[in-house]
Amino acid sequence: MADTAVECDEKARGRSEPPGRPPRNRAVMKHSDVLGGLDYLAADYHRQDFSKHIHNEYLIGLIERGVHDVWCRGEIWHAGSGTVATFAPGEPHFGGAGDDLGWSQKIFYMPEGLVRQVLEDSGQNEPGTIDFKSPFQENAPVAHGLSAFWRLLEHGHSSALEIEEYLIRFLPHVFAEAGGSRVAGPKFVPPRIRDVCDFIHAHFDEVLQLAALAALAGCCKATLIDGFKAHFGLPPTRYLIQVRIDEARRLLRRGQHVADVAVAVGFADQSHLTRHFKAVLGVTPARYLSV
């Protein structure tokens, strides 16, 4: 099983913080190839603001310390220690620290294909995406199971077979405890909005103009913006950034250099990629690339 590590621990580099300087964020992100691949993140944040974004994967995790404030579903959630985070694909959210002490978390990014395969292997073969009852939930058994899954992934001698067996036993329990309704098939998106969405996915590495996208949809700019926000939770510009970041993750896992990736996915330079990447994933692409 190949792992790609992201290390943001300054102390591990042999440097200590000067007196009076605020503590640095520390984050580790890795990639496991099991069942087609998943990313998993451990982070200790003191100052970290996440911009409004979505994930194409299921985001399932655990707040281990402090308070993480997150806007989602029209309200602010104050997620404290021991809280389980459960986000379905495409659920818009943003947030940061709930107080001056920051927070620690462990997050798993599980692609829909992986979740679907695991649920089918456990006898749950109903189609569609599963929504969650709420983005944050108090559930001690699930929290303990997530910690155990992290330890299994981190154990150097764990085989792909062991990890797959654990997921088949544990993941159905997570969805049984925290899952809500099942949405059969992809959600409906009006054809003109879908056409623009498909165009963005095909041309994300180009300079796109809002006027051209609106013309493609056959509507004015304001209508296009409102349509994207209604169906994706993001305006077209932020949706484009999201697509570019997803593609950047794929290229970085293949070992491409950050500066080359920035240009390949359509950002002006490495600094622009870094700013947006960190605001969505909580780590910089340079750290994501380092092993």
PDB file of C-alpha atoms in Angstrom:
ATOM      1  CA  MET A   1       0.000   0.000   0.000  1.00  0.00           C
ATOM      2  CA  ALA A   2       1.532   3.301  -1.089  1.00  0.00           C
ATOM      3  CA  ASP A   3       1.241   6.284   1.221  1.00  0.00           C
ATOM      4  CA  THR A   4       1.890   9.904   0.304  1.00  0.00           C
ATOM      5  CA  ALA A   5       2.611  11.968   3.428  1.00  0.00           C
ATOM      6  CA  VAL A   6       2.151  15.637   4.115  1.00  0.00           C
ATOM      7  CA  GLU A   7       4.133  16.890   7.088  1.00  0.00           C
ATOM      8  CA  CYS A   8       3.651  20.344   8.571  1.00  0.00           C
ATOM      9  CA  ASP A   9       5.292  19.850  11.954  1.00  0.00           C
ATOM     10  CA  GLU A  10       7.939  22.506  12.470  1.00  0.00           C
ATOM     11  CA  LYS A  11       9.288  20.780  15.565  1.00  0.00           C
ATOM     12  CA  ALA A  12       9.988  17.691  13.487  1.00  0.00           C
ATOM     13  CA  ARG A  13      12.301  19.901  11.435  1.00  0.00           C
ATOM     14  CA  GLY A  14      14.334  20.716  14.522  1.00  0.00           C
ATOM     15  CA  ARG A  15      13.132  24.308  14.910  1.00  0.00           C
ATOM     16  CA  SER A  16      11.486  25.768  17.986  1.00  0.00           C
ATOM     17  CA  GLU A  17       9.156  28.743  18.059  1.00  0.00           C
ATOM     18  CA  PRO A  18      10.686  32.106  19.060  1.00  0.00           C
ATOM     19  CA  PRO A  19       9.317  33.522  22.326  1.00  0.00           C
ATOM     20  CA  GLY A  20       6.050  35.373  21.851  1.00  0.00           C
ATOM     21  CA  ARG A  21       5.253  33.899  18.438  1.00  0.00           C
ATOM     22  CA  PRO A  22       1.849  32.163  18.195  1.00  0.00           C
ATOM     23  CA  PRO A  23       1.970  28.363  17.829  1.00  0.00           C
ATOM     24  CA  ARG A  24       2.111  27.110  14.272  1.00  0.00           C
ATOM     25  CA  ASN A  25      -0.475  24.895  12.647  1.00  0.00           C
ATOM     26  CA  ARG A  26       0.567  21.276  12.327  1.00  0.00           C
ATOM     27  CA  ALA A  27      -1.032  18.993   9.774  1.00  0.00           C
ATOM     28  CA  VAL A  28      -0.318  15.620   8.226  1.00  0.00           C
ATOM     29  CA  MET A  29      -2.184  14.383   5.163  1.00  0.00           C
ATOM     30  CA  LYS A  30      -1.669  10.963   3.623  1.00  0.00           C
ATOM     31  CA  HIS A  31      -3.084   8.925   0.781  1.00  0.00           C
ATOM     32  CA  SER A  32      -3.900   5.227   0.990  1.00  0.00           C
ATOM     33  CA  ASP A  33      -4.395   3.154  -2.158  1.00  0.00           C
ATOM     34  CA  VAL A  34      -6.828   0.739  -0.505  1.00  0.00           C
ATOM     35  CA  LEU A  35     -10.120   0.230  -2.400  1.00  0.00           C
ATOM     36  CA  GLY A  36      -9.206   2.768  -5.054  1.00  0.00           C
ATOM     37  CA  GLY A  37      -7.718   5.313  -2.676  1.00  0.00           C
ATOM     38  CA  LEU A  38      -8.639   7.756   0.073  1.00  0.00           C
ATOM     39  CA  ASP A  39      -6.976  10.768   1.703  1.00  0.00           C
ATOM     40  CA  TYR A  40      -6.817  11.200   5.469  1.00  0.00           C
ATOM     41  CA  LEU A  41      -5.766  14.226   7.490  1.00  0.00           C
ATOM     42  CA  ALA A  42      -4.592  14.823  11.053  1.00  0.00           C
ATOM     43  CA  ALA A  43      -4.329  18.480  12.030  1.00  0.00           C
ATOM     44  CA  ASP A  44      -3.703  20.675  15.047  1.00  0.00           C
ATOM     45  CA  TYR A  45      -4.845  24.163  14.060  1.00  0.00           C
ATOM     46  CA  HIS A  46      -4.343  27.388  15.966  1.00  0.00           C
ATOM     47  CA  ARG A  47      -5.183  29.786  13.154  1.00  0.00           C
ATOM     48  CA  GLN A  48      -6.845  28.296  10.103  1.00  0.00           C
ATOM     49  CA  ASP A  49      -9.742  29.705   8.119  1.00  0.00           C
ATOM     50  CA  PHE A  50     -11.486  27.540   5.548  1.00  0.00           C
ATOM     51  CA  SER A  51     -13.186  29.314   2.657  1.00  0.00           C
ATOM     52  CA  LYS A  52     -16.614  28.192   1.515  1.00  0.00           C
ATOM     53  CA  HIS A  53     -16.131  24.959  -0.394  1.00  0.00           C
ATOM     54  CA  ILE A  54     -17.477  21.505  -1.125  1.00  0.00           C
ATOM     55  CA  HIS A  55     -15.935  18.045  -1.349  1.00  0.00           C
ATOM     56  CA  ASN A  56     -16.693  15.441  -3.984  1.00  0.00           C
ATOM     57  CA  GLU A  57     -16.064  12.748  -1.367  1.00  0.00           C
ATOM     58  CA  TYR A  58     -17.754  11.838   1.879  1.00  0.00           C
ATOM     59  CA  LEU A  59     -15.980  13.696   4.679  1.00  0.00           C
ATOM     60  CA  ILE A  60     -16.061  11.724   7.939  1.00  0.00           C
ATOM     61  CA  GLY A  61     -13.919  12.709  10.895  1.00  0.00           C
ATOM     62  CA  LEU A  62     -13.446  13.478  14.556  1.00  0.00           C
ATOM     63  CA  ILE A  63     -12.791  16.679  16.518  1.00  0.00           C
ATOM     64  CA  GLU A  64     -10.223  15.666  19.139  1.00  0.00           C
ATOM     65  CA  ARG A  65      -9.471  18.957  20.905  1.00  0.00           C
ATOM     66  CA  GLY A  66     -10.890  22.460  21.158  1.00  0.00           C
ATOM     67  CA  VAL A  67     -13.829  23.864  19.213  1.00  0.00           C
ATOM     68  CA  HIS A  68     -14.252  24.045  15.444  1.00  0.00           C
ATOM     69  CA  ASP A  69     -16.895  26.530  14.260  1.00  0.00           C
ATOM     70  CA  VAL A  70     -18.444  25.619  10.912  1.00  0.00           C
ATOM     71  CA  TRP A  71     -21.166  27.265   8.852  1.00  0.00           C
ATOM     72  CA  CYS A  72     -23.325  24.640   7.158  1.00  0.00           C
ATOM     73  CA  ARG A  73     -27.014  24.191   6.339  1.00  0.00           C
ATOM     74  CA  GLY A  74     -27.749  27.817   7.155  1.00  0.00           C
ATOM     75  CA  GLU A  75     -26.341  27.909  10.686  1.00  0.00           C
ATOM     76  CA  ILE A  76     -23.134  27.894  12.726  1.00  0.00           C
ATOM     77  CA  TRP A  77     -22.169  24.600  14.367  1.00  0.00           C
ATOM     78  CA  HIS A  78     -19.855  24.600  17.391  1.00  0.00           C
ATOM     79  CA  ALA A  79     -18.104  21.226  17.188  1.00  0.00           C
ATOM     80  CA  GLY A  80     -16.275  20.376  20.394  1.00  0.00           C
ATOM     81  CA  SER A  81     -13.987  17.573  21.492  1.00  0.00           C
ATOM     82  CA  GLY A  82     -15.388  14.124  20.718  1.00  0.00           C
ATOM     83  CA  THR A  83     -17.782  15.360  18.025  1.00  0.00           C
ATOM     84  CA  VAL A  84     -18.051  13.309  14.830  1.00  0.00           C
ATOM     85  CA  ALA A  85     -18.049  15.245  11.537  1.00  0.00           C
ATOM     86  CA  THR A  86     -20.226  13.831   8.735  1.00  0.00           C
ATOM     87  CA  PHE A  87     -20.511  15.621   5.380  1.00  0.00           C
ATOM     88  CA  ALA A  88     -22.051  14.178   2.234  1.00  0.00           C
ATOM     89  CA  PRO A  89     -20.465  14.928  -1.153  1.00  0.00           C
ATOM     90  CA  GLY A  90     -21.280  18.403  -2.403  1.00  0.00           C
ATOM     91  CA  GLU A  91     -22.303  19.900   0.949  1.00  0.00           C
ATOM     92  CA  PRO A  92     -21.043  23.532   1.108  1.00  0.00           C
ATOM     93  CA  HIS A  93     -19.415  24.707   4.322  1.00  0.00           C
ATOM     94  CA  PHE A  94     -16.718  26.984   5.746  1.00  0.00           C
ATOM     95  CA  GLY A  95     -15.280  27.711   9.179  1.00  0.00           C
ATOM     96  CA  GLY A  96     -12.374  28.122  11.545  1.00  0.00           C
ATOM     97  CA  ALA A  97     -11.419  28.063  15.202  1.00  0.00           C
ATOM     98  CA  GLY A  98     -14.158  28.424  17.791  1.00  0.00           C
ATOM     99  CA  ASP A  99     -11.823  30.190  20.226  1.00  0.00           C
ATOM    100  CA  ASP A 100      -8.226  31.390  20.592  1.00  0.00           C
ATOM    101  CA  LEU A 101      -6.974  27.887  21.440  1.00  0.00           C
ATOM    102  CA  GLY A 102      -7.809  26.368  18.057  1.00  0.00           C
ATOM    103  CA  TRP A 103      -8.739  22.735  17.520  1.00  0.00           C
ATOM    104  CA  SER A 104      -7.420  19.317  16.489  1.00  0.00           C
ATOM    105  CA  GLN A 105      -9.108  16.929  14.087  1.00  0.00           C
ATOM    106  CA  LYS A 106      -8.750  13.714  12.124  1.00  0.00           C
ATOM    107  CA  ILE A 107     -10.595  13.633   8.799  1.00  0.00           C
ATOM    108  CA  PHE A 108     -11.119  10.896   6.200  1.00  0.00           C
ATOM    109  CA  TYR A 109     -11.987  11.821   2.608  1.00  0.00           C
ATOM    110  CA  MET A 110     -13.832   8.792   1.222  1.00  0.00           C
ATOM    111  CA  PRO A 111     -14.785   8.764  -2.484  1.00  0.00           C
ATOM    112  CA  GLU A 112     -18.344   7.786  -3.332  1.00  0.00           C
ATOM    113  CA  GLY A 113     -17.069   4.775  -5.260  1.00  0.00           C
ATOM    114  CA  LEU A 114     -15.227   3.453  -2.202  1.00  0.00           C
ATOM    115  CA  VAL A 115     -18.262   3.922   0.050  1.00  0.00           C
ATOM    116  CA  ARG A 116     -20.577   2.328  -2.502  1.00  0.00           C
ATOM    117  CA  GLN A 117     -18.269  -0.676  -2.866  1.00  0.00           C
ATOM    118  CA  VAL A 118     -17.960  -1.182   0.901  1.00  0.00           C
ATOM    119  CA  LEU A 119     -21.719  -0.943   1.445  1.00  0.00           C
ATOM    120  CA  GLU A 120     -22.377  -3.377  -1.408  1.00  0.00           C
ATOM    121  CA  ASP A 121     -19.822  -5.811   0.028  1.00  0.00           C
ATOM    122  CA  SER A 122     -21.688  -5.638   3.343  1.00  0.00           C
ATOM    123  CA  GLY A 123     -25.031  -6.388   1.696  1.00  0.00           C
ATOM    124  CA  GLN A 124     -26.317  -2.811   1.403  1.00  0.00           C
ATOM    125  CA  ASN A 125     -26.621  -2.368  -2.336  1.00  0.00           C
ATOM    126  CA  GLU A 126     -29.261   0.357  -2.597  1.00  0.00           C
ATOM    127  CA  PRO A 127     -28.308   3.002  -5.187  1.00  0.00           C
ATOM    128  CA  GLY A 128     -27.718   6.677  -4.531  1.00  0.00           C
ATOM    129  CA  THR A 129     -25.816   9.048  -2.271  1.00  0.00           C
ATOM    130  CA  ILE A 130     -26.480   8.930   1.466  1.00  0.00           C
ATOM    131  CA  ASP A 131     -27.111  12.215   3.199  1.00  0.00           C
ATOM    132  CA  PHE A 132     -26.333  12.656   6.894  1.00  0.00           C
ATOM    133  CA  LYS A 133     -28.713  13.647   9.667  1.00  0.00           C
ATOM    134  CA  SER A 134     -26.486  16.597  10.555  1.00  0.00           C
ATOM    135  CA  PRO A 135     -22.905  17.714   9.818  1.00  0.00           C
ATOM    136  CA  PHE A 136     -21.819  17.124  13.429  1.00  0.00           C
ATOM    137  CA  GLN A 137     -23.001  14.419  15.785  1.00  0.00           C
ATOM    138  CA  GLU A 138     -22.244  13.076  19.239  1.00  0.00           C
ATOM    139  CA  ASN A 139     -21.596   9.350  18.885  1.00  0.00           C
ATOM    140  CA  ALA A 140     -18.926   7.756  21.081  1.00  0.00           C
ATOM    141  CA  PRO A 141     -18.829   4.330  19.313  1.00  0.00           C
ATOM    142  CA  VAL A 142     -18.318   5.973  15.914  1.00  0.00           C
ATOM    143  CA  ALA A 143     -15.681   8.304  17.389  1.00  0.00           C
ATOM    144  CA  HIS A 144     -13.786   5.343  18.850  1.00  0.00           C
ATOM    145  CA  GLY A 145     -14.074   3.488  15.554  1.00  0.00           C
ATOM    146  CA  LEU A 146     -12.628   6.421  13.619  1.00  0.00           C
ATOM    147  CA  SER A 147      -9.658   6.588  15.998  1.00  0.00           C
ATOM    148  CA  ALA A 148      -9.107   2.853  15.560  1.00  0.00           C
ATOM    149  CA  PHE A 149      -9.276   3.197  11.774  1.00  0.00           C
ATOM    150  CA  TRP A 150      -6.650   5.949  11.917  1.00  0.00           C
ATOM    151  CA  ARG A 151      -4.324   3.761  13.982  1.00  0.00           C
ATOM    152  CA  LEU A 152      -4.798   0.913  11.510  1.00  0.00           C
ATOM    153  CA  LEU A 153      -3.876   3.139   8.567  1.00  0.00           C
ATOM    154  CA  GLU A 154      -0.869   4.523  10.438  1.00  0.00           C
ATOM    155  CA  HIS A 155       0.432   1.111  11.498  1.00  0.00           C
ATOM    156  CA  GLY A 156       3.289   0.339   9.165  1.00  0.00           C
ATOM    157  CA  HIS A 157       2.498  -3.374   9.028  1.00  0.00           C
ATOM    158  CA  SER A 158      -1.244  -3.129   8.299  1.00  0.00           C
ATOM    159  CA  SER A 159      -2.081  -4.871   5.047  1.00  0.00           C
ATOM    160  CA  ALA A 160      -4.608  -3.735   2.454  1.00  0.00           C
ATOM    161  CA  LEU A 161      -6.643  -6.814   3.402  1.00  0.00           C
ATOM    162  CA  GLU A 162      -6.822  -5.768   7.067  1.00  0.00           C
ATOM    163  CA  ILE A 163      -7.854  -2.233   6.155  1.00  0.00           C
ATOM    164  CA  GLU A 164     -10.529  -3.434   3.736  1.00  0.00           C
ATOM    165  CA  GLU A 165     -11.918  -5.860   6.321  1.00  0.00           C
ATOM    166  CA  TYR A 166     -12.106  -3.084   8.906  1.00  0.00           C
ATOM    167  CA  LEU A 167     -13.948  -0.772   6.512  1.00  0.00           C
ATOM    168  CA  ILE A 168     -16.477  -3.474   5.616  1.00  0.00           C
ATOM    169  CA  ARG A 169     -17.217  -4.000   9.312  1.00  0.00           C
ATOM    170  CA  PHE A 170     -17.097  -0.370  10.430  1.00  0.00           C
ATOM    171  CA  LEU A 171     -18.345   1.875   7.615  1.00  0.00           C
ATOM    172  CA  PRO A 172     -21.881   0.397   7.421  1.00  0.00           C
ATOM    173  CA  HIS A 173     -22.140   1.057  11.173  1.00  0.00           C
ATOM    174  CA  VAL A 174     -21.219   4.725  10.605  1.00  0.00           C
ATOM    175  CA  PHE A 175     -23.952   5.176   8.016  1.00  0.00           C
ATOM    176  CA  ALA A 176     -26.475   3.245  10.096  1.00  0.00           C
ATOM    177  CA  GLU A 177     -25.776   5.502  13.084  1.00  0.00           C
ATOM    178  CA  ALA A 178     -25.266   8.845  11.348  1.00  0.00           C
ATOM    179  CA  GLY A 179     -26.796   8.455   7.905  1.00  0.00           C
ATOM    180  CA  GLY A 180     -30.069  10.033   6.926  1.00  0.00           C
ATOM    181  CA  SER A 181     -32.031   9.716   3.711  1.00  0.00           C
ATOM    182  CA  ARG A 182     -30.635   8.114   0.582  1.00  0.00           C
ATOM    183  CA  VAL A 183     -30.794  10.258  -2.552  1.00  0.00           C
ATOM    184  CA  ALA A 184     -31.352   7.952  -5.521  1.00  0.00           C
ATOM    185  CA  GLY A 185     -29.008   8.926  -8.332  1.00  0.00           C
ATOM    186  CA  PRO A 186     -27.393  12.321  -8.944  1.00  0.00           C
ATOM    187  CA  LYS A 187     -29.347  15.390  -7.914  1.00  0.00           C
ATOM    188  CA  PHE A 188     -31.242  17.212 -10.629  1.00  0.00           C
ATOM    189  CA  VAL A 189     -29.430  20.159 -12.171  1.00  0.00           C
ATOM    190  CA  PRO A 190     -31.115  22.224 -14.917  1.00  0.00           C
ATOM    191  CA  PRO A 191     -29.606  21.445 -18.333  1.00  0.00           C
ATOM    192  CA  ARG A 192     -28.202  24.938 -18.885  1.00  0.00           C
ATOM    193  CA  ILE A 193     -26.427  24.873 -15.513  1.00  0.00           C
ATOM    194  CA  ARG A 194     -25.200  21.331 -16.193  1.00  0.00           C
ATOM    195  CA  ASP A 195     -23.821  22.453 -19.573  1.00  0.00           C
ATOM    196  CA  VAL A 196     -21.760  25.173 -17.880  1.00  0.00           C
ATOM    197  CA  CYS A 197     -20.632  22.735 -15.192  1.00  0.00           C
ATOM    198  CA  ASP A 198     -19.463  20.258 -17.849  1.00  0.00           C
ATOM    199  CA  PHE A 199     -17.694  23.066 -19.718  1.00  0.00           C
ATOM    200  CA  ILE A 200     -15.810  24.085 -16.562  1.00  0.00           C
ATOM    201  CA  HIS A 201     -14.685  20.491 -15.983  1.00  0.00           C
ATOM    202  CA  ALA A 202     -13.452  20.268 -19.571  1.00  0.00           C
ATOM    203  CA  HIS A 203     -11.722  23.681 -19.641  1.00  0.00           C
ATOM    204  CA  PHE A 204     -10.646  24.280 -16.015  1.00  0.00           C
ATOM    205  CA  ASP A 205      -7.059  24.977 -17.118  1.00  0.00           C
ATOM    206  CA  GLU A 206      -8.117  27.916 -19.296  1.00  0.00           C
ATOM    207  CA  VAL A 207      -8.979  31.538 -18.494  1.00  0.00           C
ATOM    208  CA  LEU A 208     -12.776  31.481 -18.289  1.00  0.00           C
ATOM    209  CA  GLN A 209     -14.975  34.561 -18.498  1.00  0.00           C
ATOM    210  CA  LEU A 210     -18.298  34.870 -16.710  1.00  0.00           C
ATOM    211  CA  ALA A 211     -19.859  36.467 -19.802  1.00  0.00           C
ATOM    212  CA  ALA A 212     -18.918  33.452 -21.939  1.00  0.00           C
ATOM    213  CA  LEU A 213     -20.310  31.026 -19.357  1.00  0.00           C
ATOM    214  CA  ALA A 214     -23.562  32.986 -19.155  1.00  0.00           C
ATOM    215  CA  ALA A 215     -23.822  32.977 -22.945  1.00  0.00           C
ATOM    216  CA  LEU A 216     -23.333  29.206 -22.946  1.00  0.00           C
ATOM    217  CA  ALA A 217     -26.196  28.891 -20.460  1.00  0.00           C
ATOM    218  CA  GLY A 218     -28.354  31.316 -22.418  1.00  0.00           C
ATOM    219  CA  CYS A 219     -28.963  33.600 -19.457  1.00  0.00           C
ATOM    220  CA  CYS A 220     -27.605  36.738 -17.820  1.00  0.00           C
ATOM    221  CA  LYS A 221     -24.639  36.640 -15.450  1.00  0.00           C
ATOM    222  CA  ALA A 222     -26.766  37.150 -12.330  1.00  0.00           C
ATOM    223  CA  THR A 223     -29.050  34.246 -13.244  1.00  0.00           C
ATOM    224  CA  LEU A 224     -26.051  31.986 -13.818  1.00  0.00           C
ATOM    225  CA  ILE A 225     -24.523  32.923 -10.457  1.00  0.00           C
ATOM    226  CA  ASP A 226     -27.821  32.343  -8.659  1.00  0.00           C
ATOM    227  CA  GLY A 227     -28.272  29.011 -10.440  1.00  0.00           C
ATOM    228  CA  PHE A 228     -24.842  27.731  -9.397  1.00  0.00           C
ATOM    229  CA  LYS A 229     -25.348  28.845  -5.806  1.00  0.00           C
ATOM    230  CA  ALA A 230     -28.758  27.172  -5.702  1.00  0.00           C
ATOM    231  CA  HIS A 231     -27.531  23.810  -7.011  1.00  0.00           C
ATOM    232  CA  PHE A 232     -23.888  23.632  -5.881  1.00  0.00           C
ATOM    233  CA  GLY A 233     -23.750  26.103  -2.996  1.00  0.00           C
ATOM    234  CA  LEU A 234     -20.986  28.028  -4.781  1.00  0.00           C
ATOM    235  CA  PRO A 235     -20.846  30.667  -7.534  1.00  0.00           C
ATOM    236  CA  PRO A 236     -19.152  29.668 -10.814  1.00  0.00           C
ATOM    237  CA  THR A 237     -15.809  31.214  -9.823  1.00  0.00           C
ATOM    238  CA  ARG A 238     -15.545  29.188  -6.620  1.00  0.00           C
ATOM    239  CA  TYR A 239     -16.796  26.067  -8.394  1.00  0.00           C
ATOM    240  CA  LEU A 240     -13.950  26.505 -10.901  1.00  0.00           C
ATOM    241  CA  ILE A 241     -11.438  26.840  -8.053  1.00  0.00           C
ATOM    242  CA  GLN A 242     -12.812  23.648  -6.504  1.00  0.00           C
ATOM    243  CA  VAL A 243     -12.371  21.735  -9.772  1.00  0.00           C
ATOM    244  CA  ARG A 244      -8.802  23.019 -10.100  1.00  0.00           C
ATOM    245  CA  ILE A 245      -7.933  21.951  -6.549  1.00  0.00           C
ATOM    246  CA  ASP A 246      -9.342  18.459  -7.108  1.00  0.00           C
ATOM    247  CA  GLU A 247      -7.232  18.115 -10.248  1.00  0.00           C
ATOM    248  CA  ALA A 248      -4.186  19.490  -8.406  1.00  0.00           C
ATOM    249  CA  ARG A 249      -4.535  16.760  -5.768  1.00  0.00           C
ATOM    250  CA  ARG A 250      -4.532  14.125  -8.486  1.00  0.00           C
ATOM    251  CA  LEU A 251      -1.416  15.535 -10.148  1.00  0.00           C
ATOM    252  CA  LEU A 252       0.424  15.996  -6.849  1.00  0.00           C
ATOM    253  CA  ARG A 253      -0.195  12.352  -5.953  1.00  0.00           C
ATOM    254  CA  ARG A 254       1.500  11.462  -9.231  1.00  0.00           C
ATOM    255  CA  GLY A 255       4.603  13.310  -8.026  1.00  0.00           C
ATOM    256  CA  GLN A 256       4.439  16.409 -10.206  1.00  0.00           C
ATOM    257  CA  HIS A 257       6.102  19.591  -8.939  1.00  0.00           C
ATOM    258  CA  VAL A 258       3.876  22.205  -7.320  1.00  0.00           C
ATOM    259  CA  ALA A 259       4.801  24.994  -9.748  1.00  0.00           C
ATOM    260  CA  ASP A 260       4.045  22.757 -12.729  1.00  0.00           C
ATOM    261  CA  VAL A 261       0.755  21.658 -11.191  1.00  0.00           C
ATOM    262  CA  ALA A 262      -0.309  25.274 -10.603  1.00  0.00           C
ATOM    263  CA  VAL A 263       0.056  26.102 -14.293  1.00  0.00           C
ATOM    264  CA  ALA A 264      -1.424  22.782 -15.431  1.00  0.00           C
ATOM    265  CA  VAL A 265      -4.679  23.341 -13.532  1.00  0.00           C
ATOM    266  CA  GLY A 266      -5.097  26.983 -14.551  1.00  0.00           C
ATOM    267  CA  PHE A 267      -3.764  29.050 -11.643  1.00  0.00           C
ATOM    268  CA  ALA A 268      -1.564  32.051 -12.422  1.00  0.00           C
ATOM    269  CA  ASP A 269       1.315  30.722 -10.343  1.00  0.00           C
ATOM    270  CA  GLN A 270       2.263  28.583  -7.352  1.00  0.00           C
ATOM    271  CA  SER A 271       1.243  31.209  -4.786  1.00  0.00           C
ATOM    272  CA  HIS A 272      -2.324  31.325  -6.115  1.00  0.00           C
ATOM    273  CA  LEU A 273      -2.600  27.535  -5.990  1.00  0.00           C
ATOM    274  CA  THR A 274      -1.163  27.497  -2.469  1.00  0.00           C
ATOM    275  CA  ARG A 275      -3.615  30.073  -1.135  1.00  0.00           C
ATOM    276  CA  HIS A 276      -6.702  28.316  -2.475  1.00  0.00           C
ATOM    277  CA  PHE A 277      -5.436  24.797  -1.726  1.00  0.00           C
ATOM    278  CA  LYS A 278      -4.812  25.612   1.935  1.00  0.00           C
ATOM    279  CA  ALA A 279      -8.163  27.391   2.298  1.00  0.00           C
ATOM    280  CA  VAL A 280      -9.980  24.211   1.213  1.00  0.00           C
ATOM    281  CA  LEU A 281      -7.810  21.358   2.536  1.00  0.00           C
ATOM    282  CA  GLY A 282      -5.921  22.946   5.436  1.00  0.00           C
ATOM    283  CA  VAL A 283      -2.466  22.054   4.078  1.00  0.00           C
ATOM    284  CA  THR A 284      -0.344  23.652   1.370  1.00  0.00           C
ATOM    285  CA  PRO A 285       0.355  21.784  -1.880  1.00  0.00           C
ATOM    286  CA  ALA A 286       4.081  21.860  -1.087  1.00  0.00           C
ATOM    287  CA  ARG A 287       3.417  19.978   2.159  1.00  0.00           C
ATOM    288  CA  TYR A 288       1.039  17.649   0.352  1.00  0.00           C
ATOM    289  CA  LEU A 289       3.857  16.856  -2.054  1.00  0.00           C
ATOM    290  CA  SER A 290       6.601  16.342   0.549  1.00  0.00           C
ATOM    291  CA  VAL A 291       7.152  12.830   1.879  1.00  0.00           C
TER     292      VAL A 291
END
